[in-house]
mmCIF file of C-alpha atoms in Angstrom:
data_model
loop_
_atom_site.group_PDB
_atom_site.id
_atom_site.type_symbol
_atom_site.label_atom_id
_atom_site.label_comp_id
_atom_site.label_asym_id
_atom_site.label_seq_id
_atom_site.Cartn_x
_atom_site.Cartn_y
_atom_site.Cartn_z
ATOM 1 C CA MET B 1 101.939 256.859 -45.089
ATOM 2 C CA ASN B 2 101.302 253.158 -45.573
ATOM 3 C CA ALA B 3 97.741 251.822 -45.306
ATOM 4 C CA LEU B 4 98.168 250.063 -41.957
ATOM 5 C CA ALA B 5 99.979 252.999 -40.342
ATOM 6 C CA ALA B 6 97.235 255.373 -41.517
ATOM 7 C CA THR B 7 94.445 253.132 -40.243
ATOM 8 C CA ASN B 8 96.156 252.537 -36.893
ATOM 9 C CA ARG B 9 96.695 256.263 -36.491
ATOM 10 C CA ASN B 10 92.984 256.968 -36.967
ATOM 11 C CA PHE B 11 92.050 254.128 -34.627
ATOM 12 C CA ARG B 12 94.349 255.334 -31.839
ATOM 13 C CA LYS B 13 93.010 258.867 -32.174
ATOM 14 C CA ALA B 14 89.450 257.524 -31.827
ATOM 15 C CA ALA B 15 90.510 255.386 -28.837
ATOM 16 C CA ARG B 16 91.932 258.477 -27.103
ATOM 17 C CA ILE B 17 88.717 260.417 -27.736
ATOM 18 C CA LEU B 18 86.697 257.537 -26.253
ATOM 19 C CA GLY B 19 89.086 257.074 -23.333
ATOM 20 C CA LEU B 20 89.514 253.351 -24.014
ATOM 21 C CA ASP B 21 91.569 251.296 -21.618
ATOM 22 C CA SER B 22 95.022 250.771 -23.145
ATOM 23 C CA LYS B 23 94.724 246.981 -22.875
ATOM 24 C CA ILE B 24 91.481 246.769 -24.831
ATOM 25 C CA GLU B 25 92.849 249.343 -27.282
ATOM 26 C CA ASN B 26 95.828 247.126 -28.030
ATOM 27 C CA SER B 27 93.613 244.037 -28.144
ATOM 28 C CA LEU B 28 91.355 245.585 -30.789
ATOM 29 C CA LEU B 29 94.358 246.277 -33.018
ATOM 30 C CA ILE B 30 95.522 242.654 -33.105
ATOM 31 C CA PRO B 31 93.731 240.560 -35.757
ATOM 32 C CA PHE B 32 91.810 237.462 -34.690
ATOM 33 C CA ARG B 33 93.632 235.434 -37.360
ATOM 34 C CA GLU B 34 96.064 236.018 -40.233
ATOM 35 C CA ILE B 35 96.345 233.513 -43.067
ATOM 36 C CA LYS B 36 99.045 233.386 -45.755
ATOM 37 C CA VAL B 37 98.965 230.719 -48.455
ATOM 38 C CA GLU B 38 100.842 229.786 -51.602
ATOM 39 C CA CYS B 39 98.645 229.445 -54.688
ATOM 40 C CA THR B 40 100.319 227.565 -57.543
ATOM 41 C CA ILE B 41 98.385 227.107 -60.781
ATOM 42 C CA PRO B 42 99.083 225.858 -64.298
ATOM 43 C CA LYS B 43 98.889 228.648 -66.869
ATOM 44 C CA ASP B 44 97.165 228.114 -70.193
ATOM 45 C CA ASP B 45 100.537 227.363 -71.812
ATOM 46 C CA GLY B 46 101.250 224.585 -69.292
ATOM 47 C CA THR B 47 103.837 226.432 -67.196
ATOM 48 C CA LEU B 48 103.401 226.746 -63.438
ATOM 49 C CA VAL B 49 103.178 230.067 -61.638
ATOM 50 C CA SER B 50 102.859 230.814 -57.922
ATOM 51 C CA TYR B 51 101.110 233.662 -56.135
ATOM 52 C CA VAL B 52 100.769 234.555 -52.472
ATOM 53 C CA GLY B 53 97.272 234.881 -51.022
ATOM 54 C CA PHE B 54 96.240 236.506 -47.747
ATOM 55 C CA ARG B 55 93.147 236.477 -45.563
ATOM 56 C CA VAL B 56 93.057 238.551 -42.392
ATOM 57 C CA GLN B 57 90.151 238.003 -40.015
ATOM 58 C CA HIS B 58 90.246 241.032 -37.782
ATOM 59 C CA ASP B 59 87.392 240.845 -35.256
ATOM 60 C CA ASN B 60 84.245 238.795 -34.611
ATOM 61 C CA ALA B 61 82.941 240.416 -31.428
ATOM 62 C CA ARG B 62 79.758 241.602 -33.167
ATOM 63 C CA GLY B 63 79.204 238.604 -35.445
ATOM 64 C CA PRO B 64 80.767 236.610 -38.298
ATOM 65 C CA MET B 65 83.552 238.398 -40.106
ATOM 66 C CA LYS B 66 83.066 239.626 -43.663
ATOM 67 C CA GLY B 67 85.113 241.369 -46.317
ATOM 68 C CA GLY B 68 86.203 241.372 -49.927
ATOM 69 C CA ILE B 69 88.890 239.481 -51.799
ATOM 70 C CA ARG B 70 91.106 241.758 -53.862
ATOM 71 C CA TYR B 71 93.281 240.837 -56.860
ATOM 72 C CA HIS B 72 95.863 243.558 -57.391
ATOM 73 C CA PRO B 73 99.664 243.716 -57.749
ATOM 74 C CA GLU B 74 99.956 245.938 -54.650
ATOM 75 C CA VAL B 75 98.257 243.471 -52.301
ATOM 76 C CA ASP B 76 100.490 242.865 -49.288
ATOM 77 C CA PRO B 77 100.040 241.920 -45.602
ATOM 78 C CA ASP B 78 99.893 245.525 -44.355
ATOM 79 C CA GLU B 79 97.222 246.541 -46.859
ATOM 80 C CA VAL B 80 95.083 243.474 -46.127
ATOM 81 C CA ASN B 81 95.441 244.070 -42.362
ATOM 82 C CA ALA B 82 94.368 247.689 -42.775
ATOM 83 C CA LEU B 83 91.360 246.822 -44.926
ATOM 84 C CA ALA B 84 90.251 244.070 -42.532
ATOM 85 C CA GLN B 85 90.410 246.487 -39.606
ATOM 86 C CA LEU B 86 88.490 249.124 -41.561
ATOM 87 C CA MET B 87 85.781 246.582 -42.321
ATOM 88 C CA THR B 88 85.392 245.931 -38.585
ATOM 89 C CA TRP B 89 84.723 249.614 -37.948
ATOM 90 C CA LYS B 90 82.505 250.004 -41.039
ATOM 91 C CA THR B 91 80.181 247.141 -40.141
ATOM 92 C CA ALA B 92 79.921 248.580 -36.630
ATOM 93 C CA VAL B 93 79.161 252.071 -37.962
ATOM 94 C CA ALA B 94 76.398 250.632 -40.158
ATOM 95 C CA ASP B 95 75.227 248.640 -37.095
ATOM 96 C CA ILE B 96 75.055 245.316 -38.922
ATOM 97 C CA PRO B 97 75.935 242.120 -37.012
ATOM 98 C CA TYR B 98 79.284 241.400 -38.618
ATOM 99 C CA GLY B 99 82.967 241.847 -37.946
ATOM 100 C CA GLY B 100 85.752 242.655 -40.359
ATOM 101 C CA ALA B 101 87.961 240.606 -42.652
ATOM 102 C CA LYS B 102 89.800 241.083 -45.943
ATOM 103 C CA GLY B 103 91.672 238.958 -48.408
ATOM 104 C CA GLY B 104 93.714 239.302 -51.515
ATOM 105 C CA ILE B 105 96.223 237.867 -53.941
ATOM 106 C CA GLY B 106 99.161 239.812 -55.293
ATOM 107 C CA CYS B 107 98.574 239.463 -59.026
ATOM 108 C CA THR B 108 97.692 241.497 -62.114
ATOM 109 C CA PRO B 109 94.247 240.280 -63.264
ATOM 110 C CA LYS B 110 94.511 241.764 -66.766
ATOM 111 C CA ASP B 111 97.548 239.571 -67.414
ATOM 112 C CA LEU B 112 95.587 236.401 -66.632
ATOM 113 C CA SER B 113 92.986 234.670 -68.784
ATOM 114 C CA LEU B 114 89.527 233.906 -67.408
ATOM 115 C CA SER B 115 90.441 230.246 -66.996
ATOM 116 C CA GLU B 116 93.666 231.174 -65.156
ATOM 117 C CA LEU B 117 91.728 233.511 -62.847
ATOM 118 C CA GLU B 118 89.230 230.753 -62.163
ATOM 119 C CA ARG B 119 92.005 228.277 -61.318
ATOM 120 C CA LEU B 120 93.653 230.827 -59.045
ATOM 121 C CA THR B 121 90.385 231.525 -57.245
ATOM 122 C CA ARG B 122 89.684 227.819 -56.784
ATOM 123 C CA VAL B 123 93.144 227.123 -55.343
ATOM 124 C CA PHE B 124 92.941 230.098 -52.977
ATOM 125 C CA THR B 125 89.461 229.063 -51.831
ATOM 126 C CA GLN B 126 90.612 225.485 -51.234
ATOM 127 C CA LYS B 127 93.505 226.718 -49.096
ATOM 128 C CA ILE B 128 91.265 228.817 -46.800
ATOM 129 C CA HIS B 129 88.083 226.747 -47.120
ATOM 130 C CA ASP B 130 88.051 225.440 -43.552
ATOM 131 C CA LEU B 131 88.325 228.970 -42.125
ATOM 132 C CA ILE B 132 85.498 230.671 -44.041
ATOM 133 C CA GLY B 133 81.715 230.246 -44.180
ATOM 134 C CA VAL B 134 78.451 232.020 -43.420
ATOM 135 C CA ASN B 135 78.896 231.610 -39.666
ATOM 136 C CA THR B 136 82.608 232.401 -39.604
ATOM 137 C CA ASP B 137 83.880 234.649 -42.396
ATOM 138 C CA VAL B 138 81.960 235.716 -45.513
ATOM 139 C CA PRO B 139 84.123 236.653 -48.530
ATOM 140 C CA ALA B 140 82.847 239.165 -51.084
ATOM 141 C CA PRO B 141 83.977 240.742 -54.372
ATOM 142 C CA ASP B 142 86.503 243.568 -54.327
ATOM 143 C CA MET B 143 88.951 245.223 -56.681
ATOM 144 C CA GLY B 144 89.923 242.847 -59.479
ATOM 145 C CA THR B 145 87.223 240.293 -58.582
ATOM 146 C CA ASN B 146 83.483 240.091 -59.147
ATOM 147 C CA ALA B 147 80.276 238.484 -57.924
ATOM 148 C CA GLN B 148 80.414 235.438 -60.225
ATOM 149 C CA ASP B 149 79.290 232.854 -57.684
ATOM 150 C CA LEU B 150 76.378 230.935 -56.239
ATOM 151 C CA GLY B 151 74.108 232.533 -53.668
ATOM 152 C CA GLY B 152 74.538 236.029 -52.298
ATOM 153 C CA SER B 153 72.024 238.837 -52.067
ATOM 154 C CA LEU B 154 70.039 240.410 -54.850
ATOM 155 C CA GLY B 155 71.306 243.923 -55.542
ATOM 156 C CA ARG B 156 74.862 242.993 -54.462
ATOM 157 C CA GLU B 157 76.495 244.235 -57.659
ATOM 158 C CA ALA B 158 75.126 247.760 -57.255
ATOM 159 C CA ALA B 159 75.071 247.824 -53.454
ATOM 160 C CA THR B 160 78.338 249.639 -52.728
ATOM 161 C CA GLY B 161 77.776 252.289 -55.379
ATOM 162 C CA ARG B 162 74.171 252.681 -54.258
ATOM 163 C CA GLY B 163 75.297 253.016 -50.644
ATOM 164 C CA VAL B 164 77.707 255.759 -51.739
ATOM 165 C CA VAL B 165 74.799 257.632 -53.309
ATOM 166 C CA TYR B 166 72.638 257.247 -50.193
ATOM 167 C CA ALA B 167 75.476 258.594 -48.043
ATOM 168 C CA THR B 168 75.903 261.479 -50.483
ATOM 169 C CA GLU B 169 72.206 262.321 -50.279
ATOM 170 C CA ALA B 170 72.332 262.285 -46.466
ATOM 171 C CA LEU B 171 75.357 264.595 -46.348
ATOM 172 C CA LEU B 172 73.974 267.010 -48.924
ATOM 173 C CA ALA B 173 70.606 267.140 -47.125
ATOM 174 C CA GLU B 174 72.445 268.393 -44.023
ATOM 175 C CA HIS B 175 73.501 271.379 -46.120
ATOM 176 C CA GLY B 176 70.156 271.949 -47.789
ATOM 177 C CA LYS B 177 71.288 270.500 -51.104
ATOM 178 C CA SER B 178 70.494 267.521 -53.303
ATOM 179 C CA ILE B 179 72.282 265.608 -56.054
ATOM 180 C CA ASN B 180 70.167 267.221 -58.770
ATOM 181 C CA GLY B 181 72.102 270.021 -60.448
ATOM 182 C CA LEU B 182 75.394 269.525 -58.612
ATOM 183 C CA THR B 183 78.632 268.568 -60.379
ATOM 184 C CA PHE B 184 80.601 265.414 -59.557
ATOM 185 C CA ALA B 185 84.114 264.111 -60.262
ATOM 186 C CA ILE B 186 84.560 260.354 -59.858
ATOM 187 C CA GLN B 187 88.013 258.809 -59.510
ATOM 188 C CA GLY B 188 87.704 255.122 -60.313
ATOM 189 C CA PHE B 189 85.191 253.661 -62.767
ATOM 190 C CA GLY B 190 85.081 250.029 -61.722
ATOM 191 C CA ASN B 191 82.081 248.465 -60.026
ATOM 192 C CA VAL B 192 81.661 251.116 -57.322
ATOM 193 C CA GLY B 193 82.474 254.175 -59.407
ATOM 194 C CA SER B 194 80.426 253.147 -62.424
ATOM 195 C CA TRP B 195 77.340 252.403 -60.341
ATOM 196 C CA ALA B 196 77.726 255.635 -58.382
ATOM 197 C CA ALA B 197 78.038 257.564 -61.650
ATOM 198 C CA ARG B 198 74.995 255.833 -63.147
ATOM 199 C CA LEU B 199 72.814 256.523 -60.096
ATOM 200 C CA ILE B 200 74.003 260.136 -59.771
ATOM 201 C CA HIS B 201 73.232 260.676 -63.468
ATOM 202 C CA GLU B 202 69.736 259.219 -62.964
ATOM 203 C CA ARG B 203 69.137 261.663 -60.102
ATOM 204 C CA GLY B 204 70.036 264.704 -62.188
ATOM 205 C CA GLY B 205 73.630 265.125 -61.046
ATOM 206 C CA LYS B 206 76.234 266.192 -63.606
ATOM 207 C CA VAL B 207 79.273 263.926 -63.687
ATOM 208 C CA VAL B 208 81.890 266.248 -65.180
ATOM 209 C CA ALA B 209 85.028 264.101 -64.831
ATOM 210 C CA VAL B 210 85.761 260.374 -64.586
ATOM 211 C CA SER B 211 88.990 258.383 -64.421
ATOM 212 C CA ASP B 212 90.166 254.798 -64.132
ATOM 213 C CA ILE B 213 93.369 252.877 -64.862
ATOM 214 C CA THR B 214 92.785 253.273 -68.624
ATOM 215 C CA GLY B 215 92.583 257.093 -68.621
ATOM 216 C CA ALA B 216 90.315 260.013 -67.800
ATOM 217 C CA VAL B 217 87.662 262.129 -69.518
ATOM 218 C CA LYS B 218 85.883 265.396 -68.756
ATOM 219 C CA ASN B 219 82.912 267.415 -69.957
ATOM 220 C CA PRO B 220 81.897 270.614 -68.126
ATOM 221 C CA ASN B 221 78.311 270.165 -69.319
ATOM 222 C CA GLY B 222 78.096 266.673 -67.865
ATOM 223 C CA ILE B 223 79.120 263.297 -69.296
ATOM 224 C CA ASP B 224 76.474 261.028 -70.812
ATOM 225 C CA ILE B 225 77.068 258.198 -68.330
ATOM 226 C CA PRO B 226 74.999 255.492 -70.097
ATOM 227 C CA ALA B 227 76.924 256.228 -73.303
ATOM 228 C CA LEU B 228 80.248 256.135 -71.445
ATOM 229 C CA LEU B 229 79.334 252.809 -69.849
ATOM 230 C CA GLN B 230 78.500 251.389 -73.256
ATOM 231 C CA HIS B 231 81.766 252.746 -74.688
ATOM 232 C CA LYS B 232 83.794 251.111 -71.930
ATOM 233 C CA GLU B 233 81.901 247.853 -72.311
ATOM 234 C CA VAL B 234 82.790 247.757 -76.012
ATOM 235 C CA THR B 235 86.357 249.112 -75.911
ATOM 236 C CA GLY B 236 87.474 248.269 -72.374
ATOM 237 C CA LYS B 237 88.675 251.830 -71.785
ATOM 238 C CA LEU B 238 87.568 255.419 -71.201
ATOM 239 C CA ALA B 239 89.879 256.861 -73.862
ATOM 240 C CA ASP B 240 88.466 257.912 -77.239
ATOM 241 C CA PHE B 241 84.968 258.481 -75.876
ATOM 242 C CA ILE B 242 83.437 261.018 -78.271
ATOM 243 C CA GLY B 243 81.244 262.634 -75.626
ATOM 244 C CA ALA B 244 84.086 264.058 -73.541
ATOM 245 C CA ASP B 245 87.641 265.370 -73.718
ATOM 246 C CA ALA B 246 90.694 263.492 -72.520
ATOM 247 C CA MET B 247 92.462 264.655 -69.358
ATOM 248 C CA ALA B 248 95.289 263.505 -67.108
ATOM 249 C CA SER B 249 94.060 260.899 -64.629
ATOM 250 C CA ASP B 250 95.558 262.626 -61.593
ATOM 251 C CA GLU B 251 93.724 265.854 -62.461
ATOM 252 C CA VAL B 252 90.340 264.320 -61.624
ATOM 253 C CA LEU B 253 91.038 264.647 -57.887
ATOM 254 C CA VAL B 254 91.577 268.410 -58.211
ATOM 255 C CA HIS B 255 89.010 269.045 -60.953
ATOM 256 C CA GLU B 256 86.435 271.789 -60.482
ATOM 257 C CA CYS B 257 83.297 270.180 -59.028
ATOM 258 C CA ASP B 258 80.871 270.285 -56.117
ATOM 259 C CA VAL B 259 81.430 266.692 -55.002
ATOM 260 C CA LEU B 260 84.543 264.521 -55.375
ATOM 261 C CA ILE B 261 84.134 260.739 -55.049
ATOM 262 C CA PRO B 262 87.369 258.685 -54.848
ATOM 263 C CA CYS B 263 86.423 255.089 -55.711
ATOM 264 C CA ALA B 264 89.800 253.472 -56.384
ATOM 265 C CA LEU B 265 92.928 252.806 -54.326
ATOM 266 C CA GLY B 266 93.759 254.213 -50.908
ATOM 267 C CA GLY B 267 96.001 257.159 -50.125
ATOM 268 C CA VAL B 268 95.152 259.174 -53.261
ATOM 269 C CA LEU B 269 94.471 262.366 -51.316
ATOM 270 C CA ASN B 270 97.616 263.335 -49.487
ATOM 271 C CA ARG B 271 99.712 266.203 -48.177
ATOM 272 C CA GLU B 272 100.837 267.133 -51.686
ATOM 273 C CA ASN B 273 97.436 267.458 -53.396
ATOM 274 C CA ALA B 274 94.900 268.021 -50.605
ATOM 275 C CA GLY B 275 95.282 271.798 -50.793
ATOM 276 C CA ASP B 276 94.430 271.748 -54.505
ATOM 277 C CA VAL B 277 91.120 269.912 -54.132
ATOM 278 C CA LYS B 278 88.328 272.211 -55.330
ATOM 279 C CA ALA B 279 85.349 270.062 -54.357
ATOM 280 C CA LYS B 280 83.114 271.340 -51.584
ATOM 281 C CA PHE B 281 82.330 267.790 -50.459
ATOM 282 C CA ILE B 282 84.363 264.554 -50.572
ATOM 283 C CA ILE B 283 82.543 261.223 -50.423
ATOM 284 C CA GLU B 284 85.017 258.433 -49.707
ATOM 285 C CA ALA B 285 83.925 255.376 -51.680
ATOM 286 C CA ALA B 286 87.391 253.795 -51.643
ATOM 287 C CA ASN B 287 89.056 252.345 -48.556
ATOM 288 C CA HIS B 288 91.122 255.037 -46.760
ATOM 289 C CA PRO B 289 91.529 257.250 -49.877
ATOM 290 C CA THR B 290 92.582 260.189 -47.689
ATOM 291 C CA ASP B 291 95.950 260.027 -45.955
ATOM 292 C CA PRO B 292 95.711 261.182 -42.309
ATOM 293 C CA GLU B 293 98.194 263.947 -43.088
ATOM 294 C CA ALA B 294 95.673 265.345 -45.589
ATOM 295 C CA ASP B 295 92.958 265.238 -42.931
ATOM 296 C CA GLU B 296 94.506 267.846 -40.798
ATOM 297 C CA ASN B 297 92.583 269.897 -43.059
ATOM 298 C CA ILE B 298 72.714 235.536 -40.130
ATOM 299 C CA GLN B 299 69.304 235.619 -41.405
ATOM 300 C CA GLY B 300 68.535 232.636 -43.716
ATOM 301 C CA PHE B 301 66.031 234.215 -46.095
ATOM 302 C CA MET B 302 66.255 236.262 -49.273
ATOM 303 C CA TRP B 303 64.896 239.777 -49.751
ATOM 304 C CA ASP B 304 63.769 240.997 -53.144
ATOM 305 C CA GLU B 305 65.946 243.733 -54.653
ATOM 306 C CA GLU B 306 63.540 246.553 -53.758
ATOM 307 C CA LYS B 307 63.635 245.478 -50.106
ATOM 308 C CA VAL B 308 67.441 245.265 -50.229
ATOM 309 C CA ASN B 309 67.665 248.825 -51.542
ATOM 310 C CA GLN B 310 65.155 250.127 -48.992
ATOM 311 C CA GLU B 311 67.097 248.601 -46.128
ATOM 312 C CA LEU B 312 70.401 249.835 -47.566
ATOM 313 C CA ARG B 313 69.053 253.393 -47.628
ATOM 314 C CA ARG B 314 67.759 253.045 -44.059
ATOM 315 C CA TYR B 315 71.076 251.731 -42.727
ATOM 316 C CA MET B 316 73.228 254.244 -44.598
ATOM 317 C CA THR B 317 71.064 257.206 -43.596
ATOM 318 C CA GLY B 318 70.877 256.010 -39.994
ATOM 319 C CA ALA B 319 74.646 255.532 -39.896
ATOM 320 C CA PHE B 320 75.200 259.060 -41.162
ATOM 321 C CA HIS B 321 73.009 260.563 -38.444
ATOM 322 C CA ASN B 322 74.717 258.446 -35.772
ATOM 323 C CA ILE B 323 78.083 259.695 -37.019
ATOM 324 C CA LYS B 324 76.839 263.287 -36.803
ATOM 325 C CA ASN B 325 75.762 262.674 -33.202
ATOM 326 C CA MET B 326 79.237 261.390 -32.341
ATOM 327 C CA CYS B 327 80.731 264.485 -33.968
ATOM 328 C CA LYS B 328 78.609 266.672 -31.699
ATOM 329 C CA SER B 329 79.339 264.600 -28.588
ATOM 330 C CA HIS B 330 83.115 264.580 -29.106
ATOM 331 C CA ASN B 331 83.543 267.817 -31.072
ATOM 332 C CA CYS B 332 85.271 266.020 -33.926
ATOM 333 C CA ASP B 333 85.122 265.798 -37.710
ATOM 334 C CA LEU B 334 83.163 263.239 -39.732
ATOM 335 C CA ARG B 335 86.060 260.802 -40.034
ATOM 336 C CA MET B 336 86.628 260.703 -36.284
ATOM 337 C CA GLY B 337 82.858 260.580 -35.778
ATOM 338 C CA ALA B 338 82.799 257.397 -37.853
ATOM 339 C CA PHE B 339 85.867 255.900 -36.161
ATOM 340 C CA THR B 340 84.645 256.641 -32.637
ATOM 341 C CA LEU B 341 81.197 255.223 -33.426
ATOM 342 C CA GLY B 342 82.610 252.015 -34.880
ATOM 343 C CA VAL B 343 85.369 251.504 -32.322
ATOM 344 C CA ASN B 344 83.016 252.186 -29.411
ATOM 345 C CA ARG B 345 80.492 249.601 -30.632
ATOM 346 C CA VAL B 346 83.165 246.941 -31.119
ATOM 347 C CA ALA B 347 84.765 247.720 -27.743
ATOM 348 C CA ARG B 348 81.386 247.405 -25.998
ATOM 349 C CA ALA B 349 80.646 244.111 -27.764
ATOM 350 C CA THR B 350 84.083 242.832 -26.804
ATOM 351 C CA ALA B 351 83.453 243.695 -23.150
ATOM 352 C CA LEU B 352 80.007 242.079 -23.200
ATOM 353 C CA ARG B 353 81.543 238.856 -24.532
ATOM 354 C CA GLY B 354 83.668 238.590 -21.399
ATOM 355 C CA TRP B 355 86.930 240.250 -22.374
ATOM 356 C CA GLU B 356 89.253 240.401 -19.392
ATOM 357 C CA ALA B 357 91.503 243.411 -18.820
#
């Protein structure tokens, strides 16, 4: 199922649970604004090449829109629409005063030099410059991009991975468990996956399998994550790491472990492999990693990094407990608990801002 169809399906299910009026339901599905631009740049050899960039601003009922900019060959309008909508619900679930947006350029970053990537980013930013800003739409790093910029919050680089760990701790606590001593498989070892692995390792968790686009490795006794990070920094890949054995990348999702954390592309857990997943818990660090068919199973001051992490823990833990309350109220699973919580908050904000049926 494509990303937008999957996201719309989950939204409509949440809307039915909440009993939303059909008019406001349809209104919440339509993005506030969709932008498509041509980005032509000179390559290092002097030739010209063109790429298509997208920015979808989904909803601003609860505040300025925010969301990452992704560089990946599979970027297309449907994916960007889906990710923008998901960001709307996620900011509402976390109860932060933002709406959702997403952007991306269909390109293969590894095929571009640093100077070519910089030129591409500058052209894309120039094309959408008048439609973004701290009071309108706040871009952020995503797959294939990074936080090389001016401004931003301390702790940003680790924030998503750290938030994943806080959510994991909250879920495990509900079952009388902690990270210490449990085994983890992590699919995706970019910014989010590598930080999640590092923080899990520091808390005594055993990361027994890791994969990314360069390969996959496993060690039933636990991988030395600092050593693996150093190996990847030096070689640019997971392969040939002496502290673990090679494995097929797609096997990580069904590897024996207590907790599975998908941190890469969406739709990786589907009808074909969901029944083979051995993990007792799945923490979704990627955007919509689980296909619905598999489920049927602005403040102008800076905080120091310690304060950022404290507040991140508070928001993530609070969001988890609010999701659990929605699950109890509507007799639904965690995914629908999250969707109903987010959709309900955005719908209420929309009504308070004078939406007319």
